PDB file of C-alpha atoms in Angstrom:
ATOM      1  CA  UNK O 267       0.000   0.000   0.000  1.00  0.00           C
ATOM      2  CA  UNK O 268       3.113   2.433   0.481  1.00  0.00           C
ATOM      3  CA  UNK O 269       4.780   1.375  -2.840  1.00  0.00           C
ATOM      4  CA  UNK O 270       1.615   2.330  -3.926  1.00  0.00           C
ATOM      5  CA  UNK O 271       1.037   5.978  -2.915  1.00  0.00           C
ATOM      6  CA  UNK O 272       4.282   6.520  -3.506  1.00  0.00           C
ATOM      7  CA  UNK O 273       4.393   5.017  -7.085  1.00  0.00           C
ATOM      8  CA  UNK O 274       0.727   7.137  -7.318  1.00  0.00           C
ATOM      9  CA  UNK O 275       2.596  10.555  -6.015  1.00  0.00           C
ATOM     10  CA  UNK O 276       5.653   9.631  -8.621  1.00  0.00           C
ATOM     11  CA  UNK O 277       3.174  10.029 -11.735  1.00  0.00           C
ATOM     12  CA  UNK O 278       0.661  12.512 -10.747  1.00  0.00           C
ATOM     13  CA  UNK O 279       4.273  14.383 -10.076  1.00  0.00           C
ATOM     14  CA  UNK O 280       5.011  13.797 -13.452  1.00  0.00           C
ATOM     15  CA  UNK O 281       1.959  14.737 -14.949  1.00  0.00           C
ATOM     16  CA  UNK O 282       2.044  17.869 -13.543  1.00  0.00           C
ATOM     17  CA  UNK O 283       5.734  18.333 -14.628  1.00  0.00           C
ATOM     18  CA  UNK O 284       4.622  17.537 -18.096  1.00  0.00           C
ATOM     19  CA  UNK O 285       1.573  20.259 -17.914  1.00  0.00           C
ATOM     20  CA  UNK O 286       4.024  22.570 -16.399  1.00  0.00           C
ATOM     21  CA  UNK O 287       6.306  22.146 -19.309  1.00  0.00           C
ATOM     22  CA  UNK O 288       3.358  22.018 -22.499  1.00  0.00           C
ATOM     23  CA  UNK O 289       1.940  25.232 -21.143  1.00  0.00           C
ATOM     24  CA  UNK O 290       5.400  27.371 -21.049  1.00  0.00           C
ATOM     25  CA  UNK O 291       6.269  26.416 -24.228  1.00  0.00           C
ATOM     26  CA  UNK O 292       2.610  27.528 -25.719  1.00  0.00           C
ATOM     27  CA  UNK O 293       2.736  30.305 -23.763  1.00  0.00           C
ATOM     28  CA  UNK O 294       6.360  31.445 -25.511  1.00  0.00           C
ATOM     29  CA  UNK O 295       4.784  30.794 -28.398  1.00  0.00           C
ATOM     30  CA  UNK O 296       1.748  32.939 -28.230  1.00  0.00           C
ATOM     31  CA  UNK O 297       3.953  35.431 -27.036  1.00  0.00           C
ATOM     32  CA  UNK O 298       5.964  35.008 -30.695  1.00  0.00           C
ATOM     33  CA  UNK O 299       2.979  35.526 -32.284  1.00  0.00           C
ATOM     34  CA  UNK O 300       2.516  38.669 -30.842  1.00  0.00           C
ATOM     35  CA  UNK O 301       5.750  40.238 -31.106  1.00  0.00           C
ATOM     36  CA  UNK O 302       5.295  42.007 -34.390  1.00  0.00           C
ATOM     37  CA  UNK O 303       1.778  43.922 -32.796  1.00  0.00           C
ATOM     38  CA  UNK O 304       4.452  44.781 -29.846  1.00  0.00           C
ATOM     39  CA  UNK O 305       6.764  46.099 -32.237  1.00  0.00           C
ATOM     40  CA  UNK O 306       4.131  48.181 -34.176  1.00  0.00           C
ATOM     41  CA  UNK O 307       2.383  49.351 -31.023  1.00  0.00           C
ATOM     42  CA  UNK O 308       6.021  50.701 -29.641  1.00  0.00           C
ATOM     43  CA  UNK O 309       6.466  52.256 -33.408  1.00  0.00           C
ATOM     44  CA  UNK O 310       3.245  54.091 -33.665  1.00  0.00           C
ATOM     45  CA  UNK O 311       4.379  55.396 -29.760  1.00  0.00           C
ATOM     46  CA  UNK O 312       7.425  57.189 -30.469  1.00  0.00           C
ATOM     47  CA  UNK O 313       5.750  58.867 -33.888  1.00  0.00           C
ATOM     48  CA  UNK O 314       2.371  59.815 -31.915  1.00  0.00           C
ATOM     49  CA  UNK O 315       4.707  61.192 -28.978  1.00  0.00           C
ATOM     50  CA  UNK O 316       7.238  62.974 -31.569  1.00  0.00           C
ATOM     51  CA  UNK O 317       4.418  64.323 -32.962  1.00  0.00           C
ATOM     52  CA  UNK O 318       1.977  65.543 -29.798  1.00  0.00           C
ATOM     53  CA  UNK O 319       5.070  67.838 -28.888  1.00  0.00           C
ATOM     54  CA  UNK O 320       4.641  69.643 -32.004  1.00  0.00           C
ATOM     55  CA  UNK O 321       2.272  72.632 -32.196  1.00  0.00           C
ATOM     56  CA  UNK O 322       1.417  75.736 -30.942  1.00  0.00           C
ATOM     57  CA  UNK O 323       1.480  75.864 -26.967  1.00  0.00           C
ATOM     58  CA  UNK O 324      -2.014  76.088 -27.061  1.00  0.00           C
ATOM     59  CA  UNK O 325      -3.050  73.094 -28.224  1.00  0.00           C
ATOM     60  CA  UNK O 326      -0.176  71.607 -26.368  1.00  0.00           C
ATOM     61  CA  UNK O 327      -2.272  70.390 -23.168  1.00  0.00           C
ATOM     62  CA  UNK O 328      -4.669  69.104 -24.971  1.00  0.00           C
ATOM     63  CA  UNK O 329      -2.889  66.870 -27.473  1.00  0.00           C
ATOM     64  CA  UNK O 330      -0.454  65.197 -25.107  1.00  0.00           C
ATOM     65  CA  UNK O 331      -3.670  64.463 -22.722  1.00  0.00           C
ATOM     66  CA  UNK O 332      -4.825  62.767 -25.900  1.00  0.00           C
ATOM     67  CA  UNK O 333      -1.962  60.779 -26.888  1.00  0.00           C
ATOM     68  CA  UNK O 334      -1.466  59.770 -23.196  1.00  0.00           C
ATOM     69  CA  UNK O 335      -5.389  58.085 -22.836  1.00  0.00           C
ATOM     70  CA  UNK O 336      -4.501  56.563 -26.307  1.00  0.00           C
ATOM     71  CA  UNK O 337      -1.290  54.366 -25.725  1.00  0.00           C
ATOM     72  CA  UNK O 338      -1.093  53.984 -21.640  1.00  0.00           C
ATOM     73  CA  UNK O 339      -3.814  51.266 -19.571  1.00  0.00           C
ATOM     74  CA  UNK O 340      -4.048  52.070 -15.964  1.00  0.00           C
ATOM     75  CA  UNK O 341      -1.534  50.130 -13.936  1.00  0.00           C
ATOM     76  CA  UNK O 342      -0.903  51.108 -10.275  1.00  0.00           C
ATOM     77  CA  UNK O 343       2.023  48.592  -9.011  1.00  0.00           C
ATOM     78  CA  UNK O 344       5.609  49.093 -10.081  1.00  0.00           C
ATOM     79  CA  UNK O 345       8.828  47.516  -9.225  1.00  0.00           C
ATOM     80  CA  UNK O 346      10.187  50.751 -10.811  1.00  0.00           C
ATOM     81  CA  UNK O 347       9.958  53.672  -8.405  1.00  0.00           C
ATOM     82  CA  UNK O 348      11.431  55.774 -11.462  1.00  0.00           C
ATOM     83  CA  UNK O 349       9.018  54.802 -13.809  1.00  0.00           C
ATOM     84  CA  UNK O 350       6.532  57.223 -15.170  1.00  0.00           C
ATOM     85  CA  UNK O 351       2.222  55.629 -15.131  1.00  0.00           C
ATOM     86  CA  UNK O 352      -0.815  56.866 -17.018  1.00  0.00           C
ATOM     87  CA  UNK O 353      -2.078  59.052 -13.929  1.00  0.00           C
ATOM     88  CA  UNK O 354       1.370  60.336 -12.993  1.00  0.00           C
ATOM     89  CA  UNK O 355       1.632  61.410 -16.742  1.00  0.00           C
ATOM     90  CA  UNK O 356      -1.648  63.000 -16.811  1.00  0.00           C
ATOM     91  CA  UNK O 357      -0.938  64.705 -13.475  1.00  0.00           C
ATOM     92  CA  UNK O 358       2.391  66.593 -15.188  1.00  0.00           C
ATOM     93  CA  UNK O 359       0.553  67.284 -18.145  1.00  0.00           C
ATOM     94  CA  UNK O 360      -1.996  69.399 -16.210  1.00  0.00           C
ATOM     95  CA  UNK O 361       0.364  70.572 -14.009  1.00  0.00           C
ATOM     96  CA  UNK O 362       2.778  72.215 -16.798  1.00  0.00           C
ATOM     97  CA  UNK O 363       3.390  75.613 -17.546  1.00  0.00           C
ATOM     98  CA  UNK O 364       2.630  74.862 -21.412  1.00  0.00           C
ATOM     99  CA  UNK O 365       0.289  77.696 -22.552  1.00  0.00           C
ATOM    100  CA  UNK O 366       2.851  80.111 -21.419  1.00  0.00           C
ATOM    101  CA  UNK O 367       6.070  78.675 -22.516  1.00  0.00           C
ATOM    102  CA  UNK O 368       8.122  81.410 -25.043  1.00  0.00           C
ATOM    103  CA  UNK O 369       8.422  79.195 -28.151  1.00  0.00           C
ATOM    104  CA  UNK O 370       6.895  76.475 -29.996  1.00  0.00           C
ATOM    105  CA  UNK O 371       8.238  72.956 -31.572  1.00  0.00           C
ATOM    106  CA  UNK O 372       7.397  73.529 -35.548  1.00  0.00           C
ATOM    107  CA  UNK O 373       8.433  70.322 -36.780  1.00  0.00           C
ATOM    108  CA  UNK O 374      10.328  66.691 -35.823  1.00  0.00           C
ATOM    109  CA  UNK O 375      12.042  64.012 -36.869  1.00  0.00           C
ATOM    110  CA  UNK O 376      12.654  60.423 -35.021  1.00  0.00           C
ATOM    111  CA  UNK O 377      14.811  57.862 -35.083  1.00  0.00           C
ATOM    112  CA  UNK O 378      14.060  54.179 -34.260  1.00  0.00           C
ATOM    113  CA  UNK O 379      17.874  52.697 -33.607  1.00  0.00           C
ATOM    114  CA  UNK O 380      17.181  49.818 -31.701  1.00  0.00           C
ATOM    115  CA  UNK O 381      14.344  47.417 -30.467  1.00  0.00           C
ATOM    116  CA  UNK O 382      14.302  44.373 -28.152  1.00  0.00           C
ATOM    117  CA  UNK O 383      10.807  42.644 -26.997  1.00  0.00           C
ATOM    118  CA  UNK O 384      11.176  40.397 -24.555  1.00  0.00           C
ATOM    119  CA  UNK O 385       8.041  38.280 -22.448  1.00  0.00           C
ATOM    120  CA  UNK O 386       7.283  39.720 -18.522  1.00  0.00           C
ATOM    121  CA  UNK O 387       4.877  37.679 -17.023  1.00  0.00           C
ATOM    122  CA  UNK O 388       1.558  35.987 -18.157  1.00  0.00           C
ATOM    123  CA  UNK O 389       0.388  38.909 -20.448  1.00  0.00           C
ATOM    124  CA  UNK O 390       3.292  41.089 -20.395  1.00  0.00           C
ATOM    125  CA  UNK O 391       6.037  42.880 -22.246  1.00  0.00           C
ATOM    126  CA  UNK O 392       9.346  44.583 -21.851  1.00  0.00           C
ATOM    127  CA  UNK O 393      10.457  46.353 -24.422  1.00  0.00           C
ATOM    128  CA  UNK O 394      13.859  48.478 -24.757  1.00  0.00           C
ATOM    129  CA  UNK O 395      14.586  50.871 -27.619  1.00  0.00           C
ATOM    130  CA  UNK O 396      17.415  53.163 -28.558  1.00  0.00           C
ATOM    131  CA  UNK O 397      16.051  56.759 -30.448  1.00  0.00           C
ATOM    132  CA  UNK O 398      17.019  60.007 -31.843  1.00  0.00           C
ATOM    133  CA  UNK O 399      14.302  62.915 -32.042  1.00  0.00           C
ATOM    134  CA  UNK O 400      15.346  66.131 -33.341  1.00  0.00           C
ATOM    135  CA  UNK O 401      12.994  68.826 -32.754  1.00  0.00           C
ATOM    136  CA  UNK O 402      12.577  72.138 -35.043  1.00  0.00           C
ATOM    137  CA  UNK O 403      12.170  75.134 -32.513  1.00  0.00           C
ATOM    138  CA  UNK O 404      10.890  78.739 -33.240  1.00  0.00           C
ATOM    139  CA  UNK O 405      12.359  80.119 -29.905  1.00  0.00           C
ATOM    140  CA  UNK O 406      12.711  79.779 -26.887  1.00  0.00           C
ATOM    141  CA  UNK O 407      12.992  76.651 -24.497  1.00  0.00           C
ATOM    142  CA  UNK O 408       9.538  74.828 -24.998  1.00  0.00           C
ATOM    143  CA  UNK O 409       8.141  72.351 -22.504  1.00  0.00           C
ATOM    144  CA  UNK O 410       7.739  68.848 -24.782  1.00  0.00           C
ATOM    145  CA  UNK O 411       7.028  65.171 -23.066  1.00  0.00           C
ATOM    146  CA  UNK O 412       9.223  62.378 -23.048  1.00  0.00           C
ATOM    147  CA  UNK O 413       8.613  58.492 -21.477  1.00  0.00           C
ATOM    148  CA  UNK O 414       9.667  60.236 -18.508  1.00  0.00           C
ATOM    149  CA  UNK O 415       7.352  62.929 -18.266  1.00  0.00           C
ATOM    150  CA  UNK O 416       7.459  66.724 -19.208  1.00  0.00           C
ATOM    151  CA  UNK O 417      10.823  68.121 -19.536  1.00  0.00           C
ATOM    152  CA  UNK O 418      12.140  71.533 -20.560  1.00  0.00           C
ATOM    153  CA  UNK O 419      14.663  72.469 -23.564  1.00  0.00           C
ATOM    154  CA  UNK O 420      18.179  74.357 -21.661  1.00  0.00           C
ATOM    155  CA  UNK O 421      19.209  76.140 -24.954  1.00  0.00           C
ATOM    156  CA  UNK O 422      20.831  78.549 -23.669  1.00  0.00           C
ATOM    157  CA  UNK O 423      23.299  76.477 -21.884  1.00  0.00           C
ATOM    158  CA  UNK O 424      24.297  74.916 -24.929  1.00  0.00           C
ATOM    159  CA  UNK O 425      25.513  77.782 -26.861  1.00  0.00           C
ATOM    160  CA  UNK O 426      28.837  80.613 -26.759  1.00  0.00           C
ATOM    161  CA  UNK O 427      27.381  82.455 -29.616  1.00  0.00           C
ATOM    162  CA  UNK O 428      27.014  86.214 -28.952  1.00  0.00           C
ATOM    163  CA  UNK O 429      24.071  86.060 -31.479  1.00  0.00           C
ATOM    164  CA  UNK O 430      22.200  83.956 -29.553  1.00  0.00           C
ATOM    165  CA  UNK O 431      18.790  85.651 -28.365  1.00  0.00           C
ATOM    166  CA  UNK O 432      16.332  82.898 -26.558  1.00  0.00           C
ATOM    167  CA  UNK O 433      13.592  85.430 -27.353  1.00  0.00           C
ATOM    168  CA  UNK O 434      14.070  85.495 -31.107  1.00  0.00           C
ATOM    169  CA  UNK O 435      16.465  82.578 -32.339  1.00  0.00           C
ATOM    170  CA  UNK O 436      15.298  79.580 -33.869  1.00  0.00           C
ATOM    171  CA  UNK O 437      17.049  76.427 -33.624  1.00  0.00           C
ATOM    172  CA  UNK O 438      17.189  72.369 -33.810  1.00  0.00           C
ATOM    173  CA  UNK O 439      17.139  70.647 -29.862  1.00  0.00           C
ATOM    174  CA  UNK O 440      18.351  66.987 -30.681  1.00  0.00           C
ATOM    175  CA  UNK O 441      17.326  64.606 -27.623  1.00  0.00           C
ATOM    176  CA  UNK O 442      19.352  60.449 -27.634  1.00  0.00           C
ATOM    177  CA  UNK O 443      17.339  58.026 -25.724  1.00  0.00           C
ATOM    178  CA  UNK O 444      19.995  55.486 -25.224  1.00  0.00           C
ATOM    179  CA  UNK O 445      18.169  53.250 -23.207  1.00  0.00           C
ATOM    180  CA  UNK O 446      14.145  53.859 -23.067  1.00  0.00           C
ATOM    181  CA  UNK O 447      12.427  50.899 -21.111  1.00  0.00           C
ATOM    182  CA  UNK O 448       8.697  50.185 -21.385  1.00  0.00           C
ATOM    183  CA  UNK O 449       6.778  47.699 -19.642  1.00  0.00           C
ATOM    184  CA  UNK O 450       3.551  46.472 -21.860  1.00  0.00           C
ATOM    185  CA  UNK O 451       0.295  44.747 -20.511  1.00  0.00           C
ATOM    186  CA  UNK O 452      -2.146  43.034 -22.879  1.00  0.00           C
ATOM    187  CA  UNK O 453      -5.345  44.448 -22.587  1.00  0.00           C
ATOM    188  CA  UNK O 454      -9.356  44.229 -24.686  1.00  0.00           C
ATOM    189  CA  UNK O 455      -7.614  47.059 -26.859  1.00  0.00           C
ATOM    190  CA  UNK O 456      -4.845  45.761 -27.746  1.00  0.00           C
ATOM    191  CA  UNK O 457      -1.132  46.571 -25.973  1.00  0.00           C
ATOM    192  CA  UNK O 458      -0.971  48.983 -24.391  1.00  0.00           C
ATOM    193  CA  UNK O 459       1.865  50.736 -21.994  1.00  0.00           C
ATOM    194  CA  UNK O 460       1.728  50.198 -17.870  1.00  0.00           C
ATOM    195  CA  UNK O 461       4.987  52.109 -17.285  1.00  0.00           C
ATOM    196  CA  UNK O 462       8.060  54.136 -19.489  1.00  0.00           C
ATOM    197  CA  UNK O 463      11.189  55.544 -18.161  1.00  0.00           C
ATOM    198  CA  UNK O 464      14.668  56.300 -19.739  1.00  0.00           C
ATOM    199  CA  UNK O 465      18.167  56.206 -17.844  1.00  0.00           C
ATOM    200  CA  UNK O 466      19.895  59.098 -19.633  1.00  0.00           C
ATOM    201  CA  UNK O 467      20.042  60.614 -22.482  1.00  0.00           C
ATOM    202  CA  UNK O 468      21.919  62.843 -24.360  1.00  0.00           C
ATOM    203  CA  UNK O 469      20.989  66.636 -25.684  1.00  0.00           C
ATOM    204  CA  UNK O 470      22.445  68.890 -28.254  1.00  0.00           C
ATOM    205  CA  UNK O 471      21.071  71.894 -29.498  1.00  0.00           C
ATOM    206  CA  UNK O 472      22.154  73.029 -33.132  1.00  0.00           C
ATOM    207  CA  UNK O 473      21.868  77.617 -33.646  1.00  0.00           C
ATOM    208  CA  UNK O 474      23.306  77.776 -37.008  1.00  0.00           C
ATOM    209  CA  UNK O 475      20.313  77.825 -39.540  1.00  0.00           C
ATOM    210  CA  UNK O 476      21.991  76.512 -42.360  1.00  0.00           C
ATOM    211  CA  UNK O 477      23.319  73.398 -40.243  1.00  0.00           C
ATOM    212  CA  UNK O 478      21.628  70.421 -42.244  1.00  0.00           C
ATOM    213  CA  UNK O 479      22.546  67.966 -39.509  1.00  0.00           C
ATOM    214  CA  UNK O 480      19.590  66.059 -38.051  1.00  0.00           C
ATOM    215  CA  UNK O 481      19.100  62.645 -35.788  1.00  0.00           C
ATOM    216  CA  UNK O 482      18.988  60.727 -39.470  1.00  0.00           C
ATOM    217  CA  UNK O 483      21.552  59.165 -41.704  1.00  0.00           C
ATOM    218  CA  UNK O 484      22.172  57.224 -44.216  1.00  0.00           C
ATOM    219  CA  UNK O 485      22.105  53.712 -42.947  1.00  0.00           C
ATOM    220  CA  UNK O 486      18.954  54.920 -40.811  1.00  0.00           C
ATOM    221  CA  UNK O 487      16.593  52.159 -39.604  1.00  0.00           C
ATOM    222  CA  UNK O 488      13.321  54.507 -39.709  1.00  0.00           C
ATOM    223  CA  UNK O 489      12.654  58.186 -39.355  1.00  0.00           C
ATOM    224  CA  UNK O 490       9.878  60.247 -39.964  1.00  0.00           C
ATOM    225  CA  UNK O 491       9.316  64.006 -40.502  1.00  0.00           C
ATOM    226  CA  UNK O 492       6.537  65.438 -38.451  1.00  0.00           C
ATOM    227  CA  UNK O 493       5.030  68.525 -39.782  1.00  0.00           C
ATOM    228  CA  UNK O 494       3.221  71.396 -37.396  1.00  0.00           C
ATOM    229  CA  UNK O 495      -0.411  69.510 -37.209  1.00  0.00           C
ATOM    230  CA  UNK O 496      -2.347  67.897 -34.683  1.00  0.00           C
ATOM    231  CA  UNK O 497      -1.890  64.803 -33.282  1.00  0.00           C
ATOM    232  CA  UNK O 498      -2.561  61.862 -36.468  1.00  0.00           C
ATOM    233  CA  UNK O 499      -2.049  58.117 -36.677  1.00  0.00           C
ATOM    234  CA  UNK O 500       1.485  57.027 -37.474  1.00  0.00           C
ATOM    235  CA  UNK O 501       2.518  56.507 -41.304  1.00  0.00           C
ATOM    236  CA  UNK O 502       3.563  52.836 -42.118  1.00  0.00           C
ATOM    237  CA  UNK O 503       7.135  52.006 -40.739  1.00  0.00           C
ATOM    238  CA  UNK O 504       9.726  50.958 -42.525  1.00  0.00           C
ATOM    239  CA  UNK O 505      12.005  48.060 -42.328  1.00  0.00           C
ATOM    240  CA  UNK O 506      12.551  46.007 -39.400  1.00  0.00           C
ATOM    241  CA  UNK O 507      15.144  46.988 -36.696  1.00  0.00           C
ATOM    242  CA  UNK O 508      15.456  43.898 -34.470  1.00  0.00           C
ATOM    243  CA  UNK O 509      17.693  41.627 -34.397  1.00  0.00           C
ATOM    244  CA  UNK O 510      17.425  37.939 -33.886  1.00  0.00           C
ATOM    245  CA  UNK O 511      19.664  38.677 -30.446  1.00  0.00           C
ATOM    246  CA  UNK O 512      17.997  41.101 -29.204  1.00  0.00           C
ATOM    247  CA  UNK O 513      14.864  40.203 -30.319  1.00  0.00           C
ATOM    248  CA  UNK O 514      14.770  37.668 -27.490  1.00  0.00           C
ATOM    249  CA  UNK O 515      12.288  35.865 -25.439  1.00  0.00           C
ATOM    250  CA  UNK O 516      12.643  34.444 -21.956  1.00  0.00           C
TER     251      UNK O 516
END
């Protein structure tokens, strides 16, 4: 009668080894299935964010409210203490000085470097990305929104030039997200973003009008100009920037 328990314990052991093992490897693989709406969804994030920032600082409050309700799901527990959420967003956004700010973002162009989805949890995503924006400024230091929250341009401490007026001179504010970290949740709508944060970046601010540089170049994975309009759906992306590396699951 003990051989047989423990002979009875041995395979329901088993069994539930084996159901253990069937369901991680289906759940990997729905998760492959889903990569390239991941992908898309982080895409159509950075243009719809590149492109809330620009306009007139009137319309400013209203279209970064927008393109906040449209790509974050409410999501109240973080390991990240530095990570920014839907409502802490929204509470920056209304908190901002942006209807007074002395200049205005005219145009844009990103920069997708790098991607790399990887599974977090049951219905879960982390995704890391490397991108350029370079914004087109009238004057001034304009308040604009990153995955961090709302920042302010430091122009002025980025220039010797005696020619340099805040008040009047125009310029290009280039902004390197070297390491941008999202954290994804599946949701009735789709994916959508729980948390974003970056760990650095670098800034640049170009005062010489006939500069051509910009965030793009020649071997450039995608990029996109953004013209001075309200906030639109993203054009089709171009080619694939993932790797099979970094493109990894775990």
């Amino acid at each position: 009668m003990k051989l047989r328990n423990i002979n009875r314990g041995l395979v329901l052991g088993g069994v539930l080894a084996l159901v253990v093992v069937c369901y991680t490897a289906y759940d990997n693989n729905q998760f492959k299935t889903s990569k390239p709406e991941i992908e898309q969804t982080m895409r159509d994030y950075i243009a719809d964010l590149t492109s809330a920032n620009v306009g007139s600082s009137d319309k400013l409050k209203s279209q970064l409210t927008d393109f906040v309700d449209k790509h974050y799901t409410d999501y109240t527990t973080s390991d990240n203490e530095y990570a920014s959420s839907k409502s802490g967003l929204l509470d920056e956004i209304n908190q901002a000085e942006v209807a007074t700010q002395g200049g205005d973002i005219t145009s844009a162009e990103y920069d997708i470097k790098e991607m790399s989805i990887n599974k977090s949890g049951a219905d879960g995503a982390k995704v890391t990305m490397i991108y350029n924006v370079c914004y087109d400024v009238s004057k001034g230091d304009p308040t604009f929104l990153t995955t961090n929250g709302i920042s302010t341009m430091t122009s002025g401490n980025y220039t010797n030039s005696d020619n340099y007026e805040p008040s009047t001179s125009s310029y290009k504010a280039i902004f390197s997200y070297e390491n941008a970290e999202f954290y994804l949740l599946r949701t009735s709508d789709g994916w959508k973003i729980a948390t974003s944060s970056d760990y650095g970046y670098g800034e640049d601010y170009s005062f010489d009008d006939n500069n051509s540089d910009s965030v793009a170049d020649e071997s450039k994975a995608e990029s996109e100009i953004v013209p001075d309009s309200s906030l639109s759906e993203s054009s089709d992306s171009a080619e694939n920037t993932d790797s099979e590396g970094a493109d990894s699951v775990e």
